[in-house]
Coordinates of N, CA and C in Angstrom, one line a residue:
M6 N -28.8 -42.4 -35.9 CA -27.9 -41.4 -35.5 C -27.3 -41.7 -34.2
Q7 N -26.0 -41.5 -34.1 CA -25.2 -41.8 -32.9 C -25.7 -40.9 -31.7
L8 N -26.0 -41.5 -30.6 CA -26.4 -40.8 -29.4 C -25.2 -40.1 -28.8
P9 N -25.4 -39.0 -28.0 CA -24.2 -38.4 -27.3 C -23.6 -39.4 -26.4
L10 N -22.3 -39.2 -26.3 CA -21.5 -40.1 -25.5 C -22.0 -40.2 -24.0
G11 N -22.3 -41.4 -23.6 CA -22.7 -41.6 -22.2 C -24.2 -41.3 -21.9
S12 N -24.9 -41.0 -23.0 CA -26.3 -40.7 -22.8 C -27.2 -41.9 -22.6
D13 N -26.7 -43.1 -22.9 CA -27.5 -44.3 -22.7 C -26.7 -45.3 -21.8
P14 N -27.4 -45.8 -20.8 CA -26.7 -46.7 -19.8 C -26.1 -47.9 -20.5
R15 N -26.7 -48.3 -21.7 CA -26.2 -49.5 -22.4 C -24.8 -49.2 -22.9
T16 N -24.5 -48.0 -23.2 CA -23.1 -47.7 -23.6 C -22.1 -48.0 -22.6
D17 N -22.3 -47.7 -21.4 CA -21.4 -48.0 -20.3 C -21.4 -49.5 -20.0
I18 N -22.5 -50.2 -20.2 CA -22.5 -51.7 -20.1 C -21.6 -52.3 -21.2
L19 N -21.7 -51.8 -22.4 CA -20.8 -52.3 -23.4 C -19.4 -52.1 -23.1
R20 N -19.0 -50.9 -22.6 CA -17.6 -50.7 -22.2 C -17.2 -51.7 -21.1
R21 N -18.0 -51.9 -20.1 CA -17.7 -52.8 -19.0 C -17.6 -54.2 -19.6
T22 N -18.5 -54.6 -20.5 CA -18.5 -55.9 -21.1 C -17.2 -56.1 -21.8
Q23 N -16.7 -55.1 -22.6 CA -15.5 -55.3 -23.3 C -14.3 -55.5 -22.4
A24 N -14.3 -54.7 -21.3 CA -13.2 -54.8 -20.3 C -13.2 -56.2 -19.6
A25 N -14.4 -56.7 -19.3 CA -14.5 -57.9 -18.6 C -14.1 -59.1 -19.5
L26 N -14.5 -59.0 -20.8 CA -14.2 -60.1 -21.7 C -12.7 -60.2 -21.9
I27 N -12.1 -59.0 -22.1 CA -10.6 -59.0 -22.3 C -9.9 -59.5 -21.1
G28 N -10.4 -59.1 -19.9 CA -9.8 -59.6 -18.6 C -9.9 -61.1 -18.5
H29 N -11.0 -61.7 -19.0 CA -11.2 -63.1 -18.9 C -10.5 -63.9 -20.0
F30 N -10.7 -63.5 -21.2 CA -10.2 -64.3 -22.4 C -8.9 -63.7 -22.9
G31 N -8.5 -62.5 -22.6 CA -7.3 -61.9 -23.2 C -7.8 -61.2 -24.5
R32 N -6.8 -60.6 -25.2 CA -7.1 -59.8 -26.4 C -7.3 -60.8 -27.6
I33 N -8.2 -60.5 -28.5 CA -8.4 -61.2 -29.7 C -8.4 -60.1 -30.8
V34 N -7.2 -59.8 -31.3 CA -7.0 -58.7 -32.2 C -6.6 -59.2 -33.6
R35 N -7.4 -58.8 -34.6 CA -7.1 -59.2 -36.0 C -6.0 -58.3 -36.6
P36 N -4.8 -58.8 -36.8 CA -3.7 -58.0 -37.4 C -4.1 -57.4 -38.7
P37 N -3.7 -56.2 -39.0 CA -4.0 -55.6 -40.3 C -3.7 -56.5 -41.5
E38 N -2.6 -57.3 -41.4 CA -2.2 -58.1 -42.6 C -3.2 -59.3 -42.7
K39 N -4.0 -59.6 -41.7 CA -4.9 -60.7 -41.8 C -6.3 -60.3 -42.3
R40 N -6.5 -59.0 -42.6 CA -7.7 -58.5 -43.1 C -7.8 -58.9 -44.6
R41 N -8.9 -59.5 -45.0 CA -9.0 -60.0 -46.4 C -9.7 -58.9 -47.3
A42 N -9.6 -59.2 -48.6 CA -10.3 -58.3 -49.5 C -11.8 -58.5 -49.3
P43 N -12.6 -57.4 -49.5 CA -14.0 -57.5 -49.3 C -14.7 -58.6 -50.1
E44 N -14.2 -58.9 -51.3 CA -14.8 -59.9 -52.1 C -14.7 -61.3 -51.4
W45 N -13.5 -61.5 -50.8 CA -13.2 -62.8 -50.1 C -14.1 -62.9 -48.9
V46 N -14.3 -61.8 -48.1 CA -15.1 -61.8 -46.9 C -16.6 -62.1 -47.3
L47 N -17.0 -61.5 -48.4 CA -18.4 -61.7 -48.9 C -18.6 -63.2 -49.2
V48 N -17.7 -63.8 -50.0 CA -17.9 -65.2 -50.3 C -17.9 -66.0 -49.0
H49 N -17.0 -65.8 -48.1 CA -16.9 -66.5 -46.9 C -18.3 -66.4 -46.1
G50 N -18.9 -65.3 -46.1 CA -20.2 -65.1 -45.4 C -21.3 -65.8 -46.1
V51 N -21.3 -65.7 -47.5 CA -22.4 -66.3 -48.2 C -22.4 -67.8 -48.1
I52 N -21.3 -68.5 -48.0 CA -21.2 -69.9 -47.9 C -21.2 -70.4 -46.5
G53 N -21.1 -69.5 -45.5 CA -20.8 -70.0 -44.2 C -21.9 -70.3 -43.2
A54 N -23.1 -70.4 -43.7 CA -24.3 -70.6 -42.7 C -24.1 -71.9 -41.9
Q55 N -24.1 -71.7 -40.6 CA -24.0 -72.8 -39.6 C -22.8 -73.7 -39.9
T56 N -21.7 -73.1 -40.3 CA -20.5 -73.8 -40.6 C -19.4 -73.2 -39.8
K57 N -18.5 -74.0 -39.2 CA -17.4 -73.5 -38.4 C -16.5 -72.6 -39.3
T58 N -15.9 -71.6 -38.7 CA -15.1 -70.6 -39.4 C -14.0 -71.3 -40.1
A59 N -13.3 -72.2 -39.5 CA -12.1 -72.9 -40.1 C -12.5 -73.6 -41.4
A60 N -13.7 -74.2 -41.4 CA -14.2 -74.9 -42.6 C -14.5 -73.9 -43.7
S61 N -15.1 -72.8 -43.4 CA -15.4 -71.8 -44.4 C -14.2 -71.1 -44.9
N62 N -13.2 -70.9 -44.0 CA -11.9 -70.4 -44.5 C -11.3 -71.3 -45.5
A63 N -11.3 -72.6 -45.2 CA -10.7 -73.5 -46.2 C -11.4 -73.6 -47.5
S64 N -12.7 -73.5 -47.4 CA -13.5 -73.6 -48.7 C -13.3 -72.3 -49.5
T65 N -13.3 -71.2 -48.9 CA -13.1 -69.9 -49.6 C -11.7 -69.9 -50.2
E66 N -10.7 -70.2 -49.5 CA -9.3 -70.3 -50.0 C -9.2 -71.3 -51.1
G67 N -9.9 -72.5 -50.9 CA -9.8 -73.5 -51.9 C -10.4 -73.1 -53.3
L68 N -11.5 -72.4 -53.2 CA -12.2 -71.9 -54.5 C -11.3 -71.0 -55.2
L69 N -10.7 -70.0 -54.5 CA -9.8 -69.0 -55.2 C -8.6 -69.7 -55.7
A70 N -8.0 -70.6 -55.0 CA -6.8 -71.3 -55.4 C -7.0 -72.1 -56.6
E71 N -8.2 -72.8 -56.7 CA -8.5 -73.7 -57.8 C -8.9 -73.0 -59.0
Y72 N -9.7 -72.0 -58.9 CA -10.2 -71.3 -60.1 C -9.5 -70.0 -60.5
G73 N -8.8 -69.4 -59.6 CA -8.0 -68.3 -59.9 C -8.7 -66.9 -59.8
S74 N -10.0 -66.9 -59.9 CA -10.7 -65.6 -59.7 C -12.2 -65.9 -59.4
W75 N -12.8 -64.9 -58.8 CA -14.2 -65.0 -58.4 C -15.1 -65.1 -59.7
E76 N -14.7 -64.4 -60.8 CA -15.4 -64.5 -62.0 C -15.4 -66.0 -62.5
A77 N -14.3 -66.6 -62.4 CA -14.2 -68.1 -62.8 C -15.1 -68.9 -61.9
V78 N -15.1 -68.6 -60.6 CA -15.9 -69.4 -59.7 C -17.4 -69.2 -60.1
A79 N -17.8 -68.0 -60.5 CA -19.2 -67.8 -60.9 C -19.6 -68.6 -62.1
A80 N -18.6 -69.0 -62.9 CA -18.9 -69.7 -64.2 C -18.9 -71.2 -63.9
V81 N -18.5 -71.7 -62.8 CA -18.4 -73.1 -62.5 C -19.9 -73.7 -62.5
P82 N -20.1 -74.9 -63.1 CA -21.4 -75.5 -63.1 C -21.8 -75.8 -61.6
L83 N -23.1 -75.6 -61.4 CA -23.6 -75.7 -60.0 C -23.2 -77.0 -59.3
A84 N -23.3 -78.1 -60.0 CA -23.0 -79.4 -59.4 C -21.5 -79.5 -59.0
E85 N -20.7 -79.0 -59.8 CA -19.2 -79.0 -59.5 C -19.0 -78.1 -58.3
L86 N -19.6 -76.9 -58.3 CA -19.4 -76.0 -57.2 C -19.9 -76.6 -55.9
E87 N -21.0 -77.3 -55.9 CA -21.5 -78.0 -54.7 C -20.5 -79.1 -54.2
T88 N -19.8 -79.8 -55.2 CA -18.8 -80.7 -54.8 C -17.6 -80.1 -54.1
R89 N -17.3 -78.9 -54.6 CA -16.1 -78.2 -54.0 C -16.5 -77.6 -52.6
L90 N -17.8 -77.5 -52.3 CA -18.2 -76.9 -51.0 C -18.7 -78.0 -50.0
Q91 N -18.1 -79.2 -50.1 CA -18.6 -80.3 -49.2 C -18.2 -80.0 -47.8
R92 N -17.2 -79.1 -47.5 CA -16.9 -78.8 -46.1 C -18.1 -78.1 -45.4
Q93 N -18.9 -77.4 -46.2 CA -19.9 -76.6 -45.7 C -21.1 -77.4 -45.1
T94 N -21.8 -76.9 -44.1 CA -22.9 -77.7 -43.5 C -24.0 -78.0 -44.5
F95 N -24.3 -77.0 -45.4 CA -25.3 -77.1 -46.4 C -24.7 -76.8 -47.8
P96 N -23.9 -77.7 -48.3 CA -23.2 -77.5 -49.6 C -24.1 -77.1 -50.8
S97 N -25.3 -77.7 -50.9 CA -26.1 -77.3 -52.0 C -26.6 -75.9 -51.9
V98 N -27.0 -75.5 -50.7 CA -27.5 -74.1 -50.4 C -26.4 -73.1 -50.6
A99 N -25.2 -73.5 -50.1 CA -24.0 -72.6 -50.3 C -23.7 -72.4 -51.7
A100 N -23.7 -73.5 -52.5 CA -23.4 -73.4 -53.9 C -24.4 -72.5 -54.7
N101 N -25.6 -72.7 -54.4 CA -26.7 -71.9 -55.1 C -26.6 -70.4 -54.7
R102 N -26.4 -70.1 -53.4 CA -26.3 -68.7 -53.0 C -25.1 -68.1 -53.6
L103 N -24.0 -68.8 -53.6 CA -22.7 -68.2 -54.0 C -22.8 -67.9 -55.5
K104 N -23.3 -68.9 -56.3 CA -23.4 -68.7 -57.7 C -24.3 -67.5 -58.1
Q105 N -25.4 -67.4 -57.4 CA -26.4 -66.3 -57.7 C -25.7 -65.0 -57.2
C106 N -25.1 -65.0 -56.1 CA -24.5 -63.7 -55.6 C -23.4 -63.2 -56.5
L107 N -22.5 -64.1 -56.9 CA -21.4 -63.6 -57.8 C -21.9 -63.2 -59.1
N108 N -22.8 -63.9 -59.7 CA -23.3 -63.5 -61.0 C -24.1 -62.2 -60.9
A109 N -24.8 -61.9 -59.8 CA -25.5 -60.7 -59.6 C -24.5 -59.5 -59.6
I110 N -23.4 -59.7 -58.9 CA -22.3 -58.6 -58.9 C -21.8 -58.4 -60.3
I111 N -21.5 -59.5 -61.0 CA -21.0 -59.4 -62.4 C -22.0 -58.6 -63.3
D112 N -23.3 -59.0 -63.1 CA -24.3 -58.3 -63.9 C -24.3 -56.8 -63.7
Q113 N -24.1 -56.4 -62.4 CA -24.2 -55.0 -62.1 C -22.9 -54.2 -62.3
R114 N -21.7 -54.9 -62.0 CA -20.5 -54.2 -62.0 C -19.5 -54.7 -63.1
G115 N -19.8 -55.8 -63.8 CA -19.0 -56.2 -64.9 C -17.9 -57.2 -64.4
A116 N -17.7 -57.3 -63.1 CA -16.7 -58.2 -62.5 C -17.0 -58.3 -61.0
V117 N -16.5 -59.3 -60.3 CA -16.7 -59.4 -58.9 C -15.7 -58.5 -58.2
D118 N -16.1 -57.2 -58.1 CA -15.3 -56.1 -57.6 C -16.1 -55.2 -56.8
L119 N -15.7 -55.1 -55.5 CA -16.5 -54.3 -54.6 C -15.9 -52.9 -54.2
R120 N -14.9 -52.5 -55.0 CA -14.2 -51.3 -54.7 C -15.1 -50.1 -54.7
H121 N -16.2 -50.1 -55.4 CA -17.0 -49.0 -55.4 C -17.7 -48.7 -54.1
L122 N -17.7 -49.7 -53.2 CA -18.3 -49.5 -51.9 C -17.5 -48.5 -51.0
S123 N -16.2 -48.4 -51.3 CA -15.3 -47.5 -50.6 C -15.8 -46.1 -50.7
N124 N -16.5 -45.8 -51.8 CA -17.0 -44.4 -52.0 C -18.3 -44.1 -51.3
L125 N -18.9 -45.1 -50.7 CA -20.2 -45.0 -50.1 C -20.1 -44.9 -48.6
E126 N -21.1 -44.2 -48.0 CA -21.3 -44.3 -46.5 C -21.5 -45.7 -46.1
T127 N -21.1 -46.1 -44.9 CA -21.2 -47.5 -44.5 C -22.7 -48.0 -44.6
A128 N -23.6 -47.3 -44.2 CA -25.0 -47.7 -44.3 C -25.5 -47.9 -45.7
D129 N -25.1 -47.1 -46.6 CA -25.4 -47.2 -48.0 C -24.7 -48.4 -48.6
A130 N -23.5 -48.6 -48.3 CA -22.7 -49.8 -48.8 C -23.4 -51.1 -48.3
M131 N -23.8 -51.1 -47.0 CA -24.4 -52.3 -46.5 C -25.8 -52.5 -47.2
A132 N -26.5 -51.5 -47.4 CA -27.8 -51.6 -48.1 C -27.6 -52.2 -49.5
W133 N -26.6 -51.7 -50.2 CA -26.3 -52.3 -51.6 C -26.0 -53.8 -51.5
L134 N -25.1 -54.1 -50.5 CA -24.8 -55.5 -50.3 C -26.0 -56.4 -50.1
E135 N -26.9 -55.9 -49.3 CA -28.1 -56.7 -48.9 C -29.1 -56.8 -50.0
T136 N -28.9 -56.2 -51.1 CA -29.7 -56.5 -52.3 C -29.2 -57.7 -53.0
L137 N -28.0 -58.2 -52.7 CA -27.5 -59.4 -53.4 C -28.1 -60.7 -52.8
P138 N -28.2 -61.7 -53.6 CA -28.8 -63.0 -53.2 C -27.8 -63.6 -52.1
G139 N -28.5 -64.0 -51.0 CA -27.7 -64.7 -49.9 C -27.0 -63.8 -49.0
V140 N -27.2 -62.5 -49.1 CA -26.5 -61.5 -48.2 C -27.5 -60.8 -47.3
A141 N -27.3 -61.0 -46.0 CA -28.1 -60.4 -45.0 C -27.2 -59.5 -44.1
R142 N -27.8 -59.0 -43.0 CA -27.1 -58.0 -42.2 C -25.7 -58.5 -41.6
K143 N -25.6 -59.7 -41.2 CA -24.3 -60.2 -40.7 C -23.3 -60.2 -41.8
N144 N -23.7 -60.6 -43.0 CA -22.7 -60.6 -44.1 C -22.3 -59.2 -44.5
S145 N -23.3 -58.3 -44.6 CA -22.9 -57.0 -45.0 C -22.0 -56.2 -44.0
A146 N -22.3 -56.4 -42.7 CA -21.5 -55.8 -41.7 C -20.1 -56.4 -41.7
G147 N -20.0 -57.8 -42.0 CA -18.7 -58.4 -42.0 C -17.9 -57.9 -43.1
V148 N -18.5 -57.7 -44.3 CA -17.7 -57.1 -45.4 C -17.2 -55.7 -45.1
M149 N -18.0 -54.9 -44.4 CA -17.5 -53.5 -44.1 C -16.5 -53.5 -42.9
N150 N -16.7 -54.4 -41.9 CA -15.9 -54.3 -40.7 C -14.6 -55.2 -40.8
A151 N -14.8 -56.5 -41.2 CA -13.7 -57.4 -41.1 C -12.8 -57.5 -42.3
S152 N -13.1 -56.8 -43.4 CA -12.3 -56.8 -44.6 C -11.3 -55.6 -44.5
T153 N -10.6 -55.4 -45.6 CA -9.7 -54.2 -45.6 C -10.4 -52.9 -45.6
F154 N -11.8 -52.9 -45.7 CA -12.5 -51.6 -45.6 C -12.4 -51.1 -44.1
A155 N -12.4 -52.1 -43.2 CA -12.2 -51.7 -41.7 C -13.2 -50.6 -41.3
R156 N -14.4 -50.7 -41.6 CA -15.4 -49.7 -41.2 C -16.1 -50.0 -39.9
K157 N -16.7 -49.0 -39.2 CA -17.3 -49.2 -37.9 C -18.7 -49.8 -38.2
A158 N -18.8 -51.1 -38.2 CA -20.0 -51.8 -38.3 C -19.9 -53.1 -37.5
M159 N -20.9 -53.3 -36.6 CA -20.9 -54.4 -35.7 C -21.4 -55.7 -36.4
V160 N -20.5 -56.7 -36.5 CA -20.9 -58.0 -37.0 C -21.6 -58.8 -35.9
I161 N -22.8 -59.3 -36.2 CA -23.6 -60.0 -35.2 C -24.0 -61.4 -35.6
D162 N -23.4 -62.4 -34.9 CA -23.8 -63.7 -35.2 C -24.8 -64.2 -34.2
G163 N -25.1 -65.5 -34.2 CA -26.1 -66.1 -33.3 C -25.7 -65.9 -31.8
H164 N -24.4 -66.1 -31.5 CA -23.9 -66.0 -30.2 C -24.1 -64.5 -29.7
H165 N -23.6 -63.6 -30.5 CA -23.7 -62.2 -30.2 C -25.1 -61.8 -29.9
R166 N -26.0 -62.2 -30.8 CA -27.4 -61.8 -30.6 C -28.0 -62.4 -29.4
R167 N -27.8 -63.6 -29.1 CA -28.3 -64.3 -27.9 C -27.8 -63.6 -26.6
I168 N -26.5 -63.3 -26.6 CA -26.0 -62.6 -25.4 C -26.6 -61.2 -25.2
M169 N -26.7 -60.5 -26.2 CA -27.3 -59.1 -26.1 C -28.8 -59.2 -25.6
Q170 N -29.5 -60.3 -26.1 CA -30.9 -60.5 -25.7 C -30.9 -60.9 -24.2
R171 N -30.1 -61.8 -23.8 CA -30.1 -62.2 -22.4 C -29.6 -61.1 -21.4
M172 N -28.7 -60.3 -21.9 CA -28.3 -59.2 -21.1 C -29.4 -58.1 -20.9
G173 N -30.3 -58.1 -21.8 CA -31.4 -57.1 -21.8 C -31.0 -55.8 -22.6
I174 N -30.0 -55.9 -23.4 CA -29.5 -54.7 -24.2 C -30.3 -54.5 -25.4
V175 N -30.9 -55.6 -26.0 CA -31.7 -55.5 -27.2 C -33.0 -56.3 -26.8
P176 N -34.1 -56.1 -27.6 CA -35.3 -56.8 -27.3 C -35.1 -58.3 -27.4
A177 N -35.9 -59.1 -26.6 CA -35.7 -60.5 -26.5 C -35.9 -61.3 -27.8
K178 N -36.7 -60.8 -28.7 CA -36.9 -61.5 -30.0 C -36.4 -60.8 -31.2
A179 N -35.4 -59.9 -30.9 CA -34.8 -59.1 -32.0 C -34.0 -60.1 -33.0
D180 N -34.2 -59.9 -34.3 CA -33.4 -60.7 -35.2 C -32.1 -60.0 -35.4
T181 N -31.3 -60.4 -36.3 CA -29.9 -59.9 -36.5 C -30.0 -58.4 -36.9
A182 N -30.9 -58.1 -37.9 CA -31.0 -56.7 -38.3 C -31.5 -55.8 -37.2
K183 N -32.4 -56.2 -36.4 CA -33.0 -55.4 -35.4 C -31.9 -55.2 -34.2
T184 N -31.2 -56.3 -34.0 CA -30.1 -56.2 -33.0 C -29.1 -55.2 -33.4
Y185 N -28.7 -55.3 -34.7 CA -27.7 -54.3 -35.2 C -28.3 -52.9 -35.0
D186 N -29.5 -52.7 -35.4 CA -30.1 -51.3 -35.4 C -30.2 -50.8 -33.9
A187 N -30.4 -51.7 -33.0 CA -30.5 -51.3 -31.6 C -29.1 -51.1 -31.0
L188 N -28.1 -51.8 -31.4 CA -26.8 -51.7 -30.8 C -26.0 -50.5 -31.4
M189 N -26.0 -50.3 -32.7 CA -25.1 -49.3 -33.3 C -25.2 -47.9 -32.7
P190 N -26.4 -47.4 -32.3 CA -26.5 -46.1 -31.7 C -25.9 -46.0 -30.3
V191 N -25.7 -47.2 -29.6 CA -25.2 -47.1 -28.2 C -23.8 -47.7 -28.1
V192 N -23.2 -48.0 -29.2 CA -21.8 -48.4 -29.2 C -20.9 -47.2 -28.8
P193 N -20.0 -47.4 -27.9 CA -19.1 -46.3 -27.5 C -18.5 -45.6 -28.7
Q194 N -18.6 -44.3 -28.7 CA -18.1 -43.5 -29.8 C -16.6 -43.6 -30.0
E195 N -15.9 -43.9 -28.9 CA -14.5 -44.0 -29.1 C -14.0 -45.3 -29.7
W196 N -14.9 -46.3 -29.8 CA -14.5 -47.6 -30.3 C -14.2 -47.5 -31.8
S197 N -13.1 -48.1 -32.2 CA -12.7 -48.1 -33.6 C -13.3 -49.3 -34.3
A198 N -13.1 -49.5 -35.6 CA -13.6 -50.7 -36.3 C -12.9 -51.9 -35.7
A199 N -11.6 -51.8 -35.3 CA -10.9 -52.9 -34.7 C -11.5 -53.3 -33.4
D200 N -12.0 -52.3 -32.6 CA -12.6 -52.6 -31.3 C -13.9 -53.3 -31.5
M201 N -14.7 -52.9 -32.5 CA -15.9 -53.6 -32.8 C -15.7 -55.1 -33.2
D202 N -14.7 -55.2 -34.0 CA -14.3 -56.6 -34.5 C -13.9 -57.5 -33.3
E203 N -13.1 -56.9 -32.4 CA -12.7 -57.7 -31.2 C -13.9 -57.9 -30.3
H204 N -14.8 -57.0 -30.1 CA -16.0 -57.2 -29.3 C -16.8 -58.4 -29.8
H205 N -17.0 -58.4 -31.1 CA -17.7 -59.5 -31.7 C -17.0 -60.9 -31.5
L206 N -15.7 -60.9 -31.7 CA -14.9 -62.2 -31.5 C -14.9 -62.6 -30.0
L207 N -14.9 -61.6 -29.1 CA -14.9 -62.0 -27.7 C -16.3 -62.5 -27.3
L208 N -17.4 -61.9 -27.8 CA -18.7 -62.4 -27.5 C -18.9 -63.8 -28.1
K209 N -18.4 -64.0 -29.2 CA -18.5 -65.3 -29.8 C -17.8 -66.4 -28.9
K210 N -16.7 -66.0 -28.4 CA -16.0 -66.9 -27.5 C -16.8 -67.2 -26.2
L211 N -17.5 -66.1 -25.7 CA -18.3 -66.2 -24.5 C -19.5 -67.1 -24.8
G212 N -20.1 -67.0 -26.0 CA -21.2 -67.8 -26.4 C -20.9 -69.2 -26.5
Q213 N -19.7 -69.5 -26.9 CA -19.2 -70.9 -27.1 C -18.9 -71.6 -25.7
S214 N -18.6 -70.7 -24.7 CA -18.1 -71.3 -23.5 C -19.1 -71.1 -22.3
F215 N -19.6 -70.0 -22.1 CA -20.5 -69.7 -21.0 C -22.0 -69.5 -21.4
C216 N -22.2 -68.6 -22.3 CA -23.6 -68.2 -22.6 C -24.1 -69.1 -23.8
R217 N -24.1 -70.4 -23.5 CA -24.5 -71.4 -24.6 C -26.0 -71.3 -24.8
P218 N -26.5 -71.8 -26.0 CA -27.9 -71.7 -26.3 C -28.8 -72.4 -25.2
R219 N -28.3 -73.5 -24.7 CA -29.0 -74.3 -23.6 C -28.1 -74.4 -22.4
A220 N -28.7 -74.3 -21.3 CA -28.0 -74.4 -20.0 C -26.8 -73.5 -19.9
P221 N -27.0 -72.2 -20.0 CA -25.9 -71.3 -19.9 C -25.2 -71.3 -18.5
H222 N -23.9 -71.1 -18.4 CA -23.2 -71.2 -17.1 C -23.2 -69.8 -16.5
C223 N -24.3 -69.3 -16.1 CA -24.4 -67.9 -15.6 C -23.6 -67.7 -14.3
E224 N -23.5 -68.7 -13.5 CA -22.8 -68.5 -12.2 C -21.3 -68.1 -12.4
A225 N -20.7 -68.6 -13.4 CA -19.3 -68.3 -13.6 C -19.0 -67.3 -14.7
C226 N -20.1 -66.7 -15.3 CA -19.9 -65.8 -16.5 C -19.3 -64.5 -16.1
P227 N -18.3 -64.0 -16.8 CA -17.6 -62.8 -16.4 C -18.5 -61.6 -16.6
L228 N -19.7 -61.7 -17.3 CA -20.6 -60.6 -17.5 C -21.8 -60.7 -16.6
R229 N -21.8 -61.6 -15.7 CA -23.0 -61.8 -14.9 C -23.6 -60.5 -14.2
S230 N -22.7 -59.7 -13.7 CA -23.2 -58.5 -12.9 C -23.9 -57.5 -13.8
D231 N -23.7 -57.5 -15.1 CA -24.3 -56.6 -16.0 C -25.4 -57.3 -16.8
C232 N -25.7 -58.6 -16.5 CA -26.6 -59.3 -17.3 C -28.0 -59.5 -16.7
A233 N -29.0 -59.1 -17.4 CA -30.4 -59.2 -16.8 C -30.7 -60.6 -16.5
T234 N -30.3 -61.5 -17.3 CA -30.6 -63.0 -17.1 C -29.8 -63.5 -16.0
G235 N -28.5 -63.2 -16.0 CA -27.6 -63.7 -15.0 C -27.9 -63.2 -13.6
T236 N -28.4 -62.0 -13.4 CA -28.8 -61.5 -12.1 C -30.2 -61.8 -11.7
G237 N -30.9 -62.4 -12.6 CA -32.3 -62.8 -12.4 C -33.3 -61.7 -12.5
A238 N -32.9 -60.6 -13.1 CA -33.7 -59.4 -13.3 C -34.9 -59.7 -14.2
L239 N -34.7 -60.4 -15.3 CA -35.7 -60.7 -16.2 C -36.8 -61.6 -15.6
A240 N -36.3 -62.6 -14.7 CA -37.3 -63.5 -14.1 C -38.2 -62.9 -13.1
K241 N -37.8 -61.7 -12.6 CA -38.6 -61.0 -11.6 C -39.7 -60.1 -12.2
R242 N -39.5 -59.9 -13.6 CA -40.5 -59.0 -14.2 C -41.8 -59.7 -14.4

């Protein structure tokens, strides 16, 4: 349940975080015409483990261009599908997960069609998606937020999770699902789906440049004043 506006200090931290990131990196806004169909976003997420976004974009576009439909992709022999996914970091894993996921949707819906999710509440739609092979919280949130659904769901990747942990906003060992569950109640109520999307993209940029997995550059980080790690607060406990 959403907490009353301003009732949690983390809400104000998130507001300041957004402003500081925009001030440092500039705006990262996904134009409406760049939002993909939910089925495309789902495939992109299922095959994208530990793979750069550009490579997953190319693989997803390539599959649809070559085979013409996601139903046709589902029917591709596994070995052939793996060959088509050589851009991915783990092509065999990506091929297995994708084939299982697409066929699971076809078994349930008769086609690779996620339009029924538009009739569900966001949490229910995400729960349905997470029953599919290869789909976890990051993927389900991505389908709801970054696609044409444009729902208020926070996409959380490794960079996002690490930054929230270091800032002290979520528990230090929270996984993606627990990070999502901790963040969603304290996200500013006025944020739109587009704001959440931009927040995720900005945090990803921060994680790639300042808040790296090893040897973070805390001294120059634009979020240092609100970060428990950056200010040394965690080390004093």
